């Protein structure tokens, strides 16, 4: 798609999320608590916990935060009752959204999510409306000198990687969810750190956005959803033109 760069979109989203480190730590802590509560404290026998700990390490989450989350999940610091809920919806310019939540109050969460969609040019949809566009995948994001496609292929192809792409100092590895642990171990053994690692949703198709106003509307909805306390992850399928992202960056600077 002329004028569009998936790498520019990745970098733009990541720069925005990096400004919310405290919020990221809170979300990972919830994931750890839920994983421990459902599968125990041993990451060797608890795949979900192992993935959450890998995400924590990739995000440079402090060890004391991780240990506190494990204790909370195990009931050592009070009981935890979080429920996993996924909402689906549509945003401006025909974009599709998936919103993953962890909450102890379903009514509050659905109210907050619906209001956010309504106030930012979107609308909440029924279950199954857009989830088919976003299959779950093991996902690794690598930046810097290790973001080399040939190098990464040598490291992770035998571990189950299905797709490896790299450009402008950013690389992505996608694979089936069950390959997550093998790829994480292969990267760790090779001394390659991840900027992000976890089970994510990969859009099978994207919506090209060439207008600044439309891009602002889509990103505003994404930001507002991410700001909600119960939201763990927001996935959308916009692909904003590089020149539009450049204009957005100028406005932010």
PDB file of C-alpha atoms in Angstrom, residues 137-228:
ATOM      1  CA  UNK A 137      -0.350 -15.290  17.763  1.00  0.00           C
ATOM      2  CA  UNK A 138       2.889 -15.475  19.705  1.00  0.00           C
ATOM      3  CA  UNK A 139       4.487 -12.084  19.119  1.00  0.00           C
ATOM      4  CA  UNK A 140       7.964 -10.699  19.719  1.00  0.00           C
ATOM      5  CA  UNK A 141       9.115  -7.159  18.971  1.00  0.00           C
ATOM      6  CA  UNK A 142      12.857  -6.526  18.739  1.00  0.00           C
ATOM      7  CA  UNK A 143      14.646  -3.229  18.305  1.00  0.00           C
ATOM      8  CA  UNK A 144      18.177  -2.125  17.538  1.00  0.00           C
ATOM      9  CA  UNK A 145      21.115  -4.115  16.219  1.00  0.00           C
ATOM     10  CA  UNK A 146      19.390  -7.473  16.686  1.00  0.00           C
ATOM     11  CA  UNK A 147      16.483  -6.437  14.453  1.00  0.00           C
ATOM     12  CA  UNK A 148      18.021  -8.264  11.503  1.00  0.00           C
ATOM     13  CA  UNK A 149      15.847 -10.692   9.557  1.00  0.00           C
ATOM     14  CA  UNK A 150      18.631 -13.121   8.591  1.00  0.00           C
ATOM     15  CA  UNK A 151      20.037 -13.203  12.114  1.00  0.00           C
ATOM     16  CA  UNK A 152      16.656 -13.786  13.696  1.00  0.00           C
ATOM     17  CA  UNK A 153      15.776 -16.461  11.164  1.00  0.00           C
ATOM     18  CA  UNK A 154      18.846 -18.439  12.210  1.00  0.00           C
ATOM     19  CA  UNK A 155      17.791 -18.162  15.854  1.00  0.00           C
ATOM     20  CA  UNK A 156      14.037 -18.760  15.856  1.00  0.00           C
ATOM     21  CA  UNK A 157      13.022 -20.558  12.671  1.00  0.00           C
ATOM     22  CA  UNK A 158      13.570 -24.021  14.142  1.00  0.00           C
ATOM     23  CA  UNK A 159      11.759 -22.894  17.314  1.00  0.00           C
ATOM     24  CA  UNK A 160       8.526 -22.444  15.368  1.00  0.00           C
ATOM     25  CA  UNK A 161       8.586 -18.889  13.983  1.00  0.00           C
ATOM     26  CA  UNK A 162       6.152 -18.480  11.088  1.00  0.00           C
ATOM     27  CA  UNK A 163       6.845 -14.925   9.985  1.00  0.00           C
ATOM     28  CA  UNK A 164       9.876 -12.699  10.537  1.00  0.00           C
ATOM     29  CA  UNK A 165      10.035  -9.178   9.161  1.00  0.00           C
ATOM     30  CA  UNK A 166      12.515  -6.398   9.843  1.00  0.00           C
ATOM     31  CA  UNK A 167      12.926  -2.817   8.692  1.00  0.00           C
ATOM     32  CA  UNK A 168      14.361   0.430  10.047  1.00  0.00           C
ATOM     33  CA  UNK A 169      15.669  -1.073  13.261  1.00  0.00           C
ATOM     34  CA  UNK A 170      12.434  -2.840  14.200  1.00  0.00           C
ATOM     35  CA  UNK A 171      11.706  -6.557  13.810  1.00  0.00           C
ATOM     36  CA  UNK A 172       8.614  -8.621  14.461  1.00  0.00           C
ATOM     37  CA  UNK A 173       8.353 -12.360  14.959  1.00  0.00           C
ATOM     38  CA  UNK A 174       4.966 -14.046  14.688  1.00  0.00           C
ATOM     39  CA  UNK A 175       4.171 -17.686  15.401  1.00  0.00           C
ATOM     40  CA  UNK A 176       1.477 -20.025  16.636  1.00  0.00           C
ATOM     41  CA  UNK A 177       0.707 -19.418  20.339  1.00  0.00           C
ATOM     42  CA  UNK A 178       2.089 -22.801  21.341  1.00  0.00           C
ATOM     43  CA  UNK A 179       5.521 -21.829  19.980  1.00  0.00           C
ATOM     44  CA  UNK A 180       5.872 -18.911  22.404  1.00  0.00           C
ATOM     45  CA  UNK A 181       8.033 -20.666  24.993  1.00  0.00           C
ATOM     46  CA  UNK A 182      10.408 -22.259  22.481  1.00  0.00           C
ATOM     47  CA  UNK A 183      10.957 -18.936  20.678  1.00  0.00           C
ATOM     48  CA  UNK A 184      11.394 -17.037  23.952  1.00  0.00           C
ATOM     49  CA  UNK A 185      14.035 -19.559  25.049  1.00  0.00           C
ATOM     50  CA  UNK A 186      15.823 -19.423  21.687  1.00  0.00           C
ATOM     51  CA  UNK A 187      16.020 -15.632  21.864  1.00  0.00           C
ATOM     52  CA  UNK A 188      17.193 -15.700  25.470  1.00  0.00           C
ATOM     53  CA  UNK A 189      19.877 -18.303  24.687  1.00  0.00           C
ATOM     54  CA  UNK A 190      21.074 -16.076  21.830  1.00  0.00           C
ATOM     55  CA  UNK A 191      21.233 -13.047  24.123  1.00  0.00           C
ATOM     56  CA  UNK A 192      18.550 -11.176  22.192  1.00  0.00           C
ATOM     57  CA  UNK A 193      16.300  -8.981  24.330  1.00  0.00           C
ATOM     58  CA  UNK A 194      12.715  -8.225  23.340  1.00  0.00           C
ATOM     59  CA  UNK A 195      11.023  -4.847  23.522  1.00  0.00           C
ATOM     60  CA  UNK A 196       7.710  -6.706  23.734  1.00  0.00           C
ATOM     61  CA  UNK A 197       6.781 -10.368  24.044  1.00  0.00           C
ATOM     62  CA  UNK A 198       3.475 -12.123  24.574  1.00  0.00           C
ATOM     63  CA  UNK A 199       0.362 -13.520  22.948  1.00  0.00           C
ATOM     64  CA  UNK A 200      -1.122 -10.815  20.747  1.00  0.00           C
ATOM     65  CA  UNK A 201      -3.731 -10.471  18.027  1.00  0.00           C
ATOM     66  CA  UNK A 202      -2.500  -9.953  14.486  1.00  0.00           C
ATOM     67  CA  UNK A 203      -4.949  -8.289  12.095  1.00  0.00           C
ATOM     68  CA  UNK A 204      -5.332 -10.273   8.891  1.00  0.00           C
ATOM     69  CA  UNK A 205      -6.112  -7.128   6.915  1.00  0.00           C
ATOM     70  CA  UNK A 206      -5.636  -3.424   7.494  1.00  0.00           C
ATOM     71  CA  UNK A 207      -7.466  -0.202   6.663  1.00  0.00           C
ATOM     72  CA  UNK A 208      -5.314   2.414   4.971  1.00  0.00           C
ATOM     73  CA  UNK A 209      -5.735   5.933   6.371  1.00  0.00           C
ATOM     74  CA  UNK A 210      -4.458   8.877   4.353  1.00  0.00           C
ATOM     75  CA  UNK A 211      -6.267  11.755   6.081  1.00  0.00           C
ATOM     76  CA  UNK A 212      -4.857  13.483   9.152  1.00  0.00           C
ATOM     77  CA  UNK A 213      -8.287  14.024  10.719  1.00  0.00           C
ATOM     78  CA  UNK A 214      -9.221  10.351  10.338  1.00  0.00           C
ATOM     79  CA  UNK A 215      -5.895   9.247  11.798  1.00  0.00           C
ATOM     80  CA  UNK A 216      -6.373  11.543  14.781  1.00  0.00           C
ATOM     81  CA  UNK A 217      -9.840  10.124  15.396  1.00  0.00           C
ATOM     82  CA  UNK A 218      -8.652   6.506  15.268  1.00  0.00           C
ATOM     83  CA  UNK A 219      -5.646   7.140  17.511  1.00  0.00           C
ATOM     84  CA  UNK A 220      -7.780   9.131  19.949  1.00  0.00           C
ATOM     85  CA  UNK A 221     -10.169   6.202  20.327  1.00  0.00           C
ATOM     86  CA  UNK A 222      -7.255   3.815  20.818  1.00  0.00           C
ATOM     87  CA  UNK A 223      -5.650   6.098  23.419  1.00  0.00           C
ATOM     88  CA  UNK A 224      -8.903   6.574  25.337  1.00  0.00           C
ATOM     89  CA  UNK A 225      -9.527   2.827  25.445  1.00  0.00           C
ATOM     90  CA  UNK A 226      -5.971   2.202  26.617  1.00  0.00           C
ATOM     91  CA  UNK A 227      -6.455   4.767  29.389  1.00  0.00           C
ATOM     92  CA  UNK A 228      -9.247   2.700  30.982  1.00  0.00           C
TER      93      UNK A 228
END
